[in-house]
mmCIF file of C-alpha atoms in Angstrom:
data_model
loop_
_atom_site.group_PDB
_atom_site.id
_atom_site.type_symbol
_atom_site.label_atom_id
_atom_site.label_comp_id
_atom_site.label_asym_id
_atom_site.label_seq_id
_atom_site.Cartn_x
_atom_site.Cartn_y
_atom_site.Cartn_z
ATOM 1 C CA UNK M 1 83.345 82.898 124.027
ATOM 2 C CA UNK M 2 84.501 82.652 120.406
ATOM 3 C CA UNK M 3 81.455 84.599 119.230
ATOM 4 C CA UNK M 4 82.106 87.278 121.861
ATOM 5 C CA UNK M 5 85.733 87.628 120.768
ATOM 6 C CA UNK M 6 84.747 87.886 117.123
ATOM 7 C CA UNK M 7 82.291 90.676 117.975
ATOM 8 C CA UNK M 8 84.956 92.415 120.051
ATOM 9 C CA UNK M 9 87.434 92.320 117.168
ATOM 10 C CA UNK M 10 84.855 93.822 114.807
ATOM 11 C CA UNK M 11 84.072 96.551 117.368
ATOM 12 C CA UNK M 12 87.761 97.437 117.677
ATOM 13 C CA UNK M 13 88.085 97.557 113.888
ATOM 14 C CA UNK M 14 85.055 99.834 113.626
ATOM 15 C CA UNK M 15 86.444 102.080 116.392
ATOM 16 C CA UNK M 16 89.758 102.313 114.555
ATOM 17 C CA UNK M 17 88.014 103.478 111.395
ATOM 18 C CA UNK M 18 86.027 106.096 113.355
ATOM 19 C CA UNK M 19 89.239 107.439 114.896
ATOM 20 C CA UNK M 20 90.828 107.749 111.467
ATOM 21 C CA UNK M 21 93.186 104.782 111.740
ATOM 22 C CA UNK M 22 93.972 102.784 108.644
ATOM 23 C CA UNK M 23 91.295 100.228 107.858
ATOM 24 C CA UNK M 24 92.349 96.791 109.136
ATOM 25 C CA UNK M 25 91.575 95.182 105.751
ATOM 26 C CA UNK M 26 93.994 97.554 104.000
ATOM 27 C CA UNK M 27 96.553 97.183 106.803
ATOM 28 C CA UNK M 28 96.486 93.394 106.425
ATOM 29 C CA UNK M 29 96.988 93.652 102.650
ATOM 30 C CA UNK M 30 100.013 95.894 103.195
ATOM 31 C CA UNK M 31 101.391 93.447 105.757
ATOM 32 C CA UNK M 32 101.069 90.577 103.268
ATOM 33 C CA UNK M 33 102.739 92.632 100.548
ATOM 34 C CA UNK M 34 105.619 93.640 102.784
ATOM 35 C CA UNK M 35 106.383 90.005 103.594
ATOM 36 C CA UNK M 36 106.686 89.155 99.890
ATOM 37 C CA UNK M 37 109.407 91.672 98.913
ATOM 38 C CA UNK M 38 108.158 92.019 95.325
ATOM 39 C CA UNK M 39 109.325 94.452 92.629
ATOM 40 C CA UNK M 40 106.476 96.681 91.492
ATOM 41 C CA UNK M 41 106.708 99.170 88.614
ATOM 42 C CA UNK M 42 105.134 102.618 88.808
ATOM 43 C CA UNK M 43 105.116 103.952 85.252
ATOM 44 C CA UNK M 44 104.304 107.630 85.791
ATOM 45 C CA UNK M 45 107.314 109.353 87.312
ATOM 46 C CA UNK M 46 106.056 112.661 85.914
ATOM 47 C CA UNK M 47 103.135 112.634 88.385
ATOM 48 C CA UNK M 48 103.847 113.969 91.877
ATOM 49 C CA UNK M 49 101.230 111.661 93.454
ATOM 50 C CA UNK M 50 102.992 108.631 91.996
ATOM 51 C CA UNK M 51 106.375 109.850 93.248
ATOM 52 C CA UNK M 52 104.951 110.438 96.728
ATOM 53 C CA UNK M 53 103.442 106.940 96.690
ATOM 54 C CA UNK M 54 106.782 105.460 95.616
ATOM 55 C CA UNK M 55 108.490 107.115 98.581
ATOM 56 C CA UNK M 56 105.801 105.875 100.992
ATOM 57 C CA UNK M 57 105.998 102.310 99.654
ATOM 58 C CA UNK M 58 109.774 102.341 100.069
ATOM 59 C CA UNK M 59 109.592 103.807 103.562
ATOM 60 C CA UNK M 60 106.957 101.284 104.685
ATOM 61 C CA UNK M 61 108.740 98.459 102.822
ATOM 62 C CA UNK M 62 105.533 97.471 101.050
ATOM 63 C CA UNK M 63 107.486 96.600 97.898
ATOM 64 C CA UNK M 64 110.672 97.391 96.029
ATOM 65 C CA UNK M 65 109.557 100.227 93.745
ATOM 66 C CA UNK M 66 110.793 100.756 90.198
ATOM 67 C CA UNK M 67 109.772 104.273 89.168
ATOM 68 C CA UNK M 68 109.914 105.091 85.449
ATOM 69 C CA UNK M 69 111.033 108.525 84.296
ATOM 70 C CA UNK M 70 113.996 110.894 84.188
ATOM 71 C CA UNK M 71 115.722 110.702 87.592
ATOM 72 C CA UNK M 72 117.010 114.282 87.593
ATOM 73 C CA UNK M 73 113.625 115.720 86.677
ATOM 74 C CA UNK M 74 111.767 113.539 89.204
ATOM 75 C CA UNK M 75 114.060 114.547 92.085
ATOM 76 C CA UNK M 76 114.002 118.225 91.080
ATOM 77 C CA UNK M 77 110.192 118.301 90.912
ATOM 78 C CA UNK M 78 109.735 116.385 94.179
ATOM 79 C CA UNK M 79 112.347 117.707 96.629
ATOM 80 C CA UNK M 80 110.389 116.604 99.709
ATOM 81 C CA UNK M 81 110.236 112.933 98.697
ATOM 82 C CA UNK M 82 112.924 110.578 99.958
ATOM 83 C CA UNK M 83 113.667 108.398 96.927
ATOM 84 C CA UNK M 84 116.909 106.908 98.207
ATOM 85 C CA UNK M 85 115.382 103.418 98.299
ATOM 86 C CA UNK M 86 113.459 103.795 95.025
ATOM 87 C CA UNK M 87 114.953 102.495 91.779
ATOM 88 C CA UNK M 88 114.449 105.038 88.984
ATOM 89 C CA UNK M 89 114.758 103.958 85.341
ATOM 90 C CA UNK M 90 114.489 106.237 82.318
ATOM 91 C CA UNK M 91 113.029 104.105 79.491
ATOM 92 C CA UNK M 92 114.580 106.266 76.768
ATOM 93 C CA UNK M 93 118.101 105.754 78.159
ATOM 94 C CA UNK M 94 117.814 102.251 79.608
ATOM 95 C CA UNK M 95 120.440 99.668 78.718
ATOM 96 C CA UNK M 96 117.532 97.221 78.345
ATOM 97 C CA UNK M 97 115.711 99.271 75.693
ATOM 98 C CA UNK M 98 117.114 97.256 72.763
ATOM 99 C CA UNK M 99 116.236 93.960 74.438
ATOM 100 C CA UNK M 100 112.692 95.097 75.212
ATOM 101 C CA UNK M 101 112.199 96.502 71.701
ATOM 102 C CA UNK M 102 113.219 93.135 70.239
ATOM 103 C CA UNK M 103 110.762 91.393 72.567
ATOM 104 C CA UNK M 104 107.975 93.758 71.514
ATOM 105 C CA UNK M 105 108.750 93.174 67.836
ATOM 106 C CA UNK M 106 108.526 89.388 68.273
ATOM 107 C CA UNK M 107 105.212 89.737 70.081
ATOM 108 C CA UNK M 108 103.644 92.143 67.569
ATOM 109 C CA UNK M 109 105.264 91.450 64.167
ATOM 110 C CA UNK M 110 102.355 89.202 63.140
ATOM 111 C CA UNK M 111 100.134 92.272 63.660
ATOM 112 C CA UNK M 112 102.287 94.303 61.250
ATOM 113 C CA UNK M 113 104.654 96.051 63.693
ATOM 114 C CA UNK M 114 108.091 96.843 62.242
ATOM 115 C CA UNK M 115 111.365 96.763 64.174
ATOM 116 C CA UNK M 116 111.591 100.558 63.947
ATOM 117 C CA UNK M 117 108.076 100.957 65.317
ATOM 118 C CA UNK M 118 108.920 98.569 68.154
ATOM 119 C CA UNK M 119 111.978 100.648 69.100
ATOM 120 C CA UNK M 120 109.857 103.785 69.349
ATOM 121 C CA UNK M 121 106.956 102.102 71.136
ATOM 122 C CA UNK M 122 109.263 100.554 73.741
ATOM 123 C CA UNK M 123 110.298 104.057 74.872
ATOM 124 C CA UNK M 124 106.765 104.708 76.095
ATOM 125 C CA UNK M 125 106.803 104.256 79.867
ATOM 126 C CA UNK M 126 103.740 102.001 80.078
ATOM 127 C CA UNK M 127 104.899 99.788 77.218
ATOM 128 C CA UNK M 128 108.406 99.731 78.712
ATOM 129 C CA UNK M 129 106.958 98.708 82.071
ATOM 130 C CA UNK M 130 104.847 95.964 80.498
ATOM 131 C CA UNK M 131 107.899 94.659 78.622
ATOM 132 C CA UNK M 132 109.935 94.721 81.828
ATOM 133 C CA UNK M 133 107.177 92.682 83.471
ATOM 134 C CA UNK M 134 106.989 90.263 80.531
ATOM 135 C CA UNK M 135 110.765 89.757 80.619
ATOM 136 C CA UNK M 136 110.628 88.826 84.309
ATOM 137 C CA UNK M 137 112.526 91.907 85.500
ATOM 138 C CA UNK M 138 109.657 92.923 87.807
ATOM 139 C CA UNK M 139 106.693 91.264 89.484
ATOM 140 C CA UNK M 140 103.828 93.699 88.873
ATOM 141 C CA UNK M 141 102.852 97.034 87.343
ATOM 142 C CA UNK M 142 100.634 99.967 88.332
ATOM 143 C CA UNK M 143 99.748 102.861 86.013
ATOM 144 C CA UNK M 144 96.869 105.162 85.068
ATOM 145 C CA UNK M 145 97.226 108.110 87.465
ATOM 146 C CA UNK M 146 97.616 110.481 84.535
ATOM 147 C CA UNK M 147 96.833 108.217 81.580
ATOM 148 C CA UNK M 148 93.589 106.673 80.367
ATOM 149 C CA UNK M 149 92.519 103.136 81.134
ATOM 150 C CA UNK M 150 93.023 102.296 77.451
ATOM 151 C CA UNK M 151 96.634 103.496 77.590
ATOM 152 C CA UNK M 152 97.256 101.317 80.637
ATOM 153 C CA UNK M 153 95.447 98.162 79.561
ATOM 154 C CA UNK M 154 96.490 98.125 75.891
ATOM 155 C CA UNK M 155 100.128 97.196 76.703
ATOM 156 C CA UNK M 156 98.820 94.631 79.170
ATOM 157 C CA UNK M 157 96.580 92.964 76.612
ATOM 158 C CA UNK M 158 99.200 93.093 73.842
ATOM 159 C CA UNK M 159 102.242 92.090 75.903
ATOM 160 C CA UNK M 160 101.255 90.403 79.181
ATOM 161 C CA UNK M 161 98.052 88.824 77.802
ATOM 162 C CA UNK M 162 95.559 86.721 79.744
ATOM 163 C CA UNK M 163 96.440 83.889 82.104
ATOM 164 C CA UNK M 164 96.110 80.328 80.761
ATOM 165 C CA UNK M 165 92.498 79.147 80.741
ATOM 166 C CA UNK M 166 91.079 82.654 81.243
ATOM 167 C CA UNK M 167 88.843 83.928 78.439
ATOM 168 C CA UNK M 168 89.035 87.623 79.356
ATOM 169 C CA UNK M 169 90.477 90.105 81.814
ATOM 170 C CA UNK M 170 88.007 91.432 84.384
ATOM 171 C CA UNK M 171 88.041 93.715 87.410
ATOM 172 C CA UNK M 172 86.767 93.812 90.971
ATOM 173 C CA UNK M 173 86.348 96.299 93.811
ATOM 174 C CA UNK M 174 86.978 95.756 97.491
ATOM 175 C CA UNK M 175 84.033 97.377 99.270
ATOM 176 C CA UNK M 176 85.086 98.164 102.830
ATOM 177 C CA UNK M 177 82.221 98.652 105.254
ATOM 178 C CA UNK M 178 81.824 102.051 106.954
ATOM 179 C CA UNK M 179 82.989 102.638 110.511
ATOM 180 C CA UNK M 180 79.489 102.288 111.926
ATOM 181 C CA UNK M 181 79.453 98.715 110.626
ATOM 182 C CA UNK M 182 76.788 96.794 108.730
ATOM 183 C CA UNK M 183 74.856 93.764 109.920
ATOM 184 C CA UNK M 184 75.157 92.129 106.500
ATOM 185 C CA UNK M 185 78.956 92.493 106.330
ATOM 186 C CA UNK M 186 80.405 90.486 109.242
ATOM 187 C CA UNK M 187 83.892 90.418 107.699
ATOM 188 C CA UNK M 188 83.932 94.194 107.177
ATOM 189 C CA UNK M 189 84.466 93.831 103.435
ATOM 190 C CA UNK M 190 82.584 92.703 100.329
ATOM 191 C CA UNK M 191 83.855 92.105 96.806
ATOM 192 C CA UNK M 192 82.010 93.414 93.716
ATOM 193 C CA UNK M 193 82.755 92.499 90.074
ATOM 194 C CA UNK M 194 82.908 93.563 87.296
ATOM 195 C CA UNK M 195 82.589 97.272 88.029
ATOM 196 C CA UNK M 196 85.146 98.833 85.731
ATOM 197 C CA UNK M 197 86.216 96.892 82.665
ATOM 198 C CA UNK M 198 83.927 94.733 80.498
ATOM 199 C CA UNK M 199 80.680 96.307 79.225
ATOM 200 C CA UNK M 200 79.099 92.926 78.420
ATOM 201 C CA UNK M 201 79.758 89.264 79.095
ATOM 202 C CA UNK M 202 79.053 85.874 77.616
ATOM 203 C CA UNK M 203 78.049 83.185 80.110
ATOM 204 C CA UNK M 204 81.550 81.695 79.933
ATOM 205 C CA UNK M 205 83.172 85.082 80.478
ATOM 206 C CA UNK M 206 80.912 85.786 83.445
ATOM 207 C CA UNK M 207 81.786 82.386 84.907
ATOM 208 C CA UNK M 208 85.507 83.101 84.524
ATOM 209 C CA UNK M 209 84.998 86.485 86.186
ATOM 210 C CA UNK M 210 83.242 84.780 89.125
ATOM 211 C CA UNK M 211 86.003 82.203 89.579
ATOM 212 C CA UNK M 212 88.749 84.834 89.365
ATOM 213 C CA UNK M 213 86.922 87.148 91.781
ATOM 214 C CA UNK M 214 86.453 84.378 94.329
ATOM 215 C CA UNK M 215 90.195 83.704 94.180
ATOM 216 C CA UNK M 216 90.930 87.415 94.613
ATOM 217 C CA UNK M 217 88.515 87.639 97.550
ATOM 218 C CA UNK M 218 90.318 84.860 99.367
ATOM 219 C CA UNK M 219 93.893 85.898 98.576
ATOM 220 C CA UNK M 220 93.538 89.667 98.875
ATOM 221 C CA UNK M 221 90.549 90.383 101.131
ATOM 222 C CA UNK M 222 91.210 87.322 103.285
ATOM 223 C CA UNK M 223 87.605 86.095 103.254
ATOM 224 C CA UNK M 224 86.135 82.714 102.391
ATOM 225 C CA UNK M 225 84.199 83.487 99.205
ATOM 226 C CA UNK M 226 80.464 82.902 99.005
ATOM 227 C CA UNK M 227 79.625 83.982 95.472
ATOM 228 C CA UNK M 228 76.243 85.321 94.370
ATOM 229 C CA UNK M 229 75.588 85.705 90.635
ATOM 230 C CA UNK M 230 73.258 88.692 90.552
ATOM 231 C CA UNK M 231 70.179 89.286 88.412
ATOM 232 C CA UNK M 232 66.710 90.840 88.611
ATOM 233 C CA UNK M 233 65.478 87.260 89.063
ATOM 234 C CA UNK M 234 65.944 84.761 91.895
ATOM 235 C CA UNK M 235 66.088 81.071 90.946
ATOM 236 C CA UNK M 236 63.788 81.339 87.944
ATOM 237 C CA UNK M 237 61.330 83.921 89.301
ATOM 238 C CA UNK M 238 61.567 85.773 85.963
ATOM 239 C CA UNK M 239 62.156 84.614 82.401
ATOM 240 C CA UNK M 240 64.439 86.603 80.107
ATOM 241 C CA UNK M 241 67.565 86.087 78.010
ATOM 242 C CA UNK M 242 69.550 88.149 80.536
ATOM 243 C CA UNK M 243 68.465 85.790 83.305
ATOM 244 C CA UNK M 244 69.374 82.751 81.231
ATOM 245 C CA UNK M 245 72.872 84.184 80.638
ATOM 246 C CA UNK M 246 73.475 84.397 84.400
ATOM 247 C CA UNK M 247 71.999 80.959 85.121
ATOM 248 C CA UNK M 248 74.229 79.413 82.433
ATOM 249 C CA UNK M 249 77.250 81.203 83.914
ATOM 250 C CA UNK M 250 76.513 79.552 87.274
ATOM 251 C CA UNK M 251 76.478 76.104 85.639
ATOM 252 C CA UNK M 252 79.777 76.764 83.843
ATOM 253 C CA UNK M 253 81.430 78.101 86.991
ATOM 254 C CA UNK M 254 80.373 75.016 88.974
ATOM 255 C CA UNK M 255 81.809 72.757 86.272
ATOM 256 C CA UNK M 256 85.103 74.646 86.158
ATOM 257 C CA UNK M 257 85.411 75.117 89.936
ATOM 258 C CA UNK M 258 83.344 72.389 91.649
ATOM 259 C CA UNK M 259 84.637 73.305 95.132
ATOM 260 C CA UNK M 260 83.571 76.941 94.807
ATOM 261 C CA UNK M 261 80.602 78.032 96.930
ATOM 262 C CA UNK M 262 78.547 79.813 94.259
ATOM 263 C CA UNK M 263 74.861 80.167 93.401
ATOM 264 C CA UNK M 264 72.458 82.134 91.250
ATOM 265 C CA UNK M 265 70.736 83.693 89.679
ATOM 266 C CA UNK M 266 69.912 85.795 92.758
ATOM 267 C CA UNK M 267 68.495 89.241 93.376
ATOM 268 C CA UNK M 268 70.702 91.339 95.627
ATOM 269 C CA UNK M 269 68.350 91.220 98.609
ATOM 270 C CA UNK M 270 68.068 87.430 98.333
ATOM 271 C CA UNK M 271 71.855 87.211 98.216
ATOM 272 C CA UNK M 272 72.528 89.235 101.359
ATOM 273 C CA UNK M 273 69.436 89.316 103.620
ATOM 274 C CA UNK M 274 68.763 85.999 105.439
ATOM 275 C CA UNK M 275 65.015 86.594 105.847
ATOM 276 C CA UNK M 276 64.603 87.361 102.142
ATOM 277 C CA UNK M 277 66.770 84.365 101.214
ATOM 278 C CA UNK M 278 64.402 82.051 103.096
ATOM 279 C CA UNK M 279 61.525 83.262 100.946
ATOM 280 C CA UNK M 280 63.216 83.520 97.546
ATOM 281 C CA UNK M 281 65.936 80.853 97.636
ATOM 282 C CA UNK M 282 65.434 78.591 100.673
ATOM 283 C CA UNK M 283 67.665 75.792 99.371
ATOM 284 C CA UNK M 284 70.588 77.998 98.329
ATOM 285 C CA UNK M 285 73.954 77.481 100.082
ATOM 286 C CA UNK M 286 74.860 81.121 99.360
ATOM 287 C CA UNK M 287 71.661 83.173 99.606
ATOM 288 C CA UNK M 288 71.475 85.400 102.665
ATOM 289 C CA UNK M 289 75.191 85.170 103.393
ATOM 290 C CA UNK M 290 77.002 86.120 100.173
ATOM 291 C CA UNK M 291 80.160 88.247 100.359
ATOM 292 C CA UNK M 292 81.212 88.182 96.685
ATOM 293 C CA UNK M 293 78.790 89.690 94.168
ATOM 294 C CA UNK M 294 79.073 89.185 90.415
ATOM 295 C CA UNK M 295 77.048 91.738 88.485
ATOM 296 C CA UNK M 296 75.723 90.656 85.060
ATOM 297 C CA UNK M 297 77.265 93.586 83.174
ATOM 298 C CA UNK M 298 79.358 96.708 83.606
ATOM 299 C CA UNK M 299 76.378 99.068 83.798
ATOM 300 C CA UNK M 300 74.891 97.375 86.846
ATOM 301 C CA UNK M 301 78.287 96.780 88.472
ATOM 302 C CA UNK M 302 79.465 100.353 88.095
ATOM 303 C CA UNK M 303 76.141 101.745 89.308
ATOM 304 C CA UNK M 304 76.019 99.300 92.215
ATOM 305 C CA UNK M 305 79.439 100.038 93.651
ATOM 306 C CA UNK M 306 78.922 103.805 93.381
ATOM 307 C CA UNK M 307 75.580 103.569 95.194
ATOM 308 C CA UNK M 308 77.258 101.580 97.982
ATOM 309 C CA UNK M 309 80.083 104.124 98.112
ATOM 310 C CA UNK M 310 78.051 107.343 97.983
ATOM 311 C CA UNK M 311 74.876 106.366 99.835
ATOM 312 C CA UNK M 312 76.075 103.458 101.943
ATOM 313 C CA UNK M 313 79.377 104.956 103.063
ATOM 314 C CA UNK M 314 81.499 102.047 101.830
ATOM 315 C CA UNK M 315 85.115 102.683 100.846
ATOM 316 C CA UNK M 316 85.645 101.427 97.298
ATOM 317 C CA UNK M 317 89.151 100.146 96.521
ATOM 318 C CA UNK M 318 89.621 99.548 92.820
ATOM 319 C CA UNK M 319 88.716 98.620 90.166
ATOM 320 C CA UNK M 320 91.488 96.019 90.426
ATOM 321 C CA UNK M 321 92.377 93.984 87.346
ATOM 322 C CA UNK M 322 92.408 90.192 87.335
ATOM 323 C CA UNK M 323 92.977 87.616 84.647
ATOM 324 C CA UNK M 324 96.299 88.907 83.309
ATOM 325 C CA UNK M 325 99.171 86.410 83.160
ATOM 326 C CA UNK M 326 101.065 88.780 85.496
ATOM 327 C CA UNK M 327 99.643 91.453 87.853
ATOM 328 C CA UNK M 328 98.882 94.763 86.156
ATOM 329 C CA UNK M 329 96.569 97.409 87.604
ATOM 330 C CA UNK M 330 94.955 100.614 86.425
ATOM 331 C CA UNK M 331 94.467 103.687 88.609
ATOM 332 C CA UNK M 332 91.767 106.318 88.562
ATOM 333 C CA UNK M 333 93.037 109.658 87.295
ATOM 334 C CA UNK M 334 91.461 111.194 90.389
ATOM 335 C CA UNK M 335 93.489 108.967 92.725
ATOM 336 C CA UNK M 336 95.426 110.138 95.781
ATOM 337 C CA UNK M 337 98.903 108.968 96.766
ATOM 338 C CA UNK M 338 97.320 106.715 99.420
ATOM 339 C CA UNK M 339 95.217 105.030 96.701
ATOM 340 C CA UNK M 340 98.371 104.310 94.711
ATOM 341 C CA UNK M 341 100.083 102.831 97.776
ATOM 342 C CA UNK M 342 97.091 100.528 98.262
ATOM 343 C CA UNK M 343 97.195 99.533 94.585
ATOM 344 C CA UNK M 344 100.887 98.676 94.905
ATOM 345 C CA UNK M 345 100.183 96.466 97.930
ATOM 346 C CA UNK M 346 97.336 94.672 96.167
ATOM 347 C CA UNK M 347 99.460 94.164 93.046
ATOM 348 C CA UNK M 348 102.229 92.634 95.163
ATOM 349 C CA UNK M 349 99.779 90.234 96.817
ATOM 350 C CA UNK M 350 98.405 89.266 93.380
ATOM 351 C CA UNK M 351 101.818 87.822 92.495
ATOM 352 C CA UNK M 352 101.084 84.848 94.748
ATOM 353 C CA UNK M 353 99.732 81.984 92.644
#
């Protein structure tokens, strides 16, 4: 009976996606975010997509939105958006500007920043937002709709910095299965990392990425993580320095997180196809049933998620940042308002420790 009900739920979810309803994975993330009541900063009030997303988030009570920019200009340029429940702050005229500039100076004076430079830098919306987050005046930040990834992440790395015990910031994508379903994705969602941030990894960095991604998979996607560390080799079938790097990362991850269900190195087919797993990794607790996939470098991760998206019909949500001391996320410059709303919800859920 339980198995029948599980199949029925998956069929209803698939039907909903075919009819154009919101994906149940995304709907559940929004529901979690709404229950938290967090303050999330949107830095780009000059972008109409961001303003529309702010209005939607306020209307759906996904989060309390702090929109950065000139209030008069924002309202004039977006007359159809109800911003009555959105807090709008102009960094250049904020009463907190002096306080944030002093904070920035203290954080960056060892790097040669002067007090005057800090005052000017703090007026930049993304830096202002990061300083607001650092000061505890908000819970998370989303930017990047009309600015580069570097412009979004630089304030994060300089001001928010990495969480204790984390060697580097990484990213992941939620890969939501297409409406027709997929026999290898019983939960309807997979998690891929790192697909958008770090070009290369050390074994320790890759291990930290795996641990962080497993945590994200559980807290955000709502799945019990079964982590496969991917390679072109399965359990020693090939010898190469790149294979050794992945195998060492598995050892480090198991030492740091002994309760984590993780294995590797594994080829993708061995990680997800039960029949192949029996041949290539018969003793693996993960092979043939993995739902979290850690790619060995950015090239393979970026290529992999785009193949799944374009040829496999998966919906790719992200890249989503992880490893910062406080939640901060970058958007694609090609994003839609709905993508920004989803990013806000994910950022709110990331506030839960």
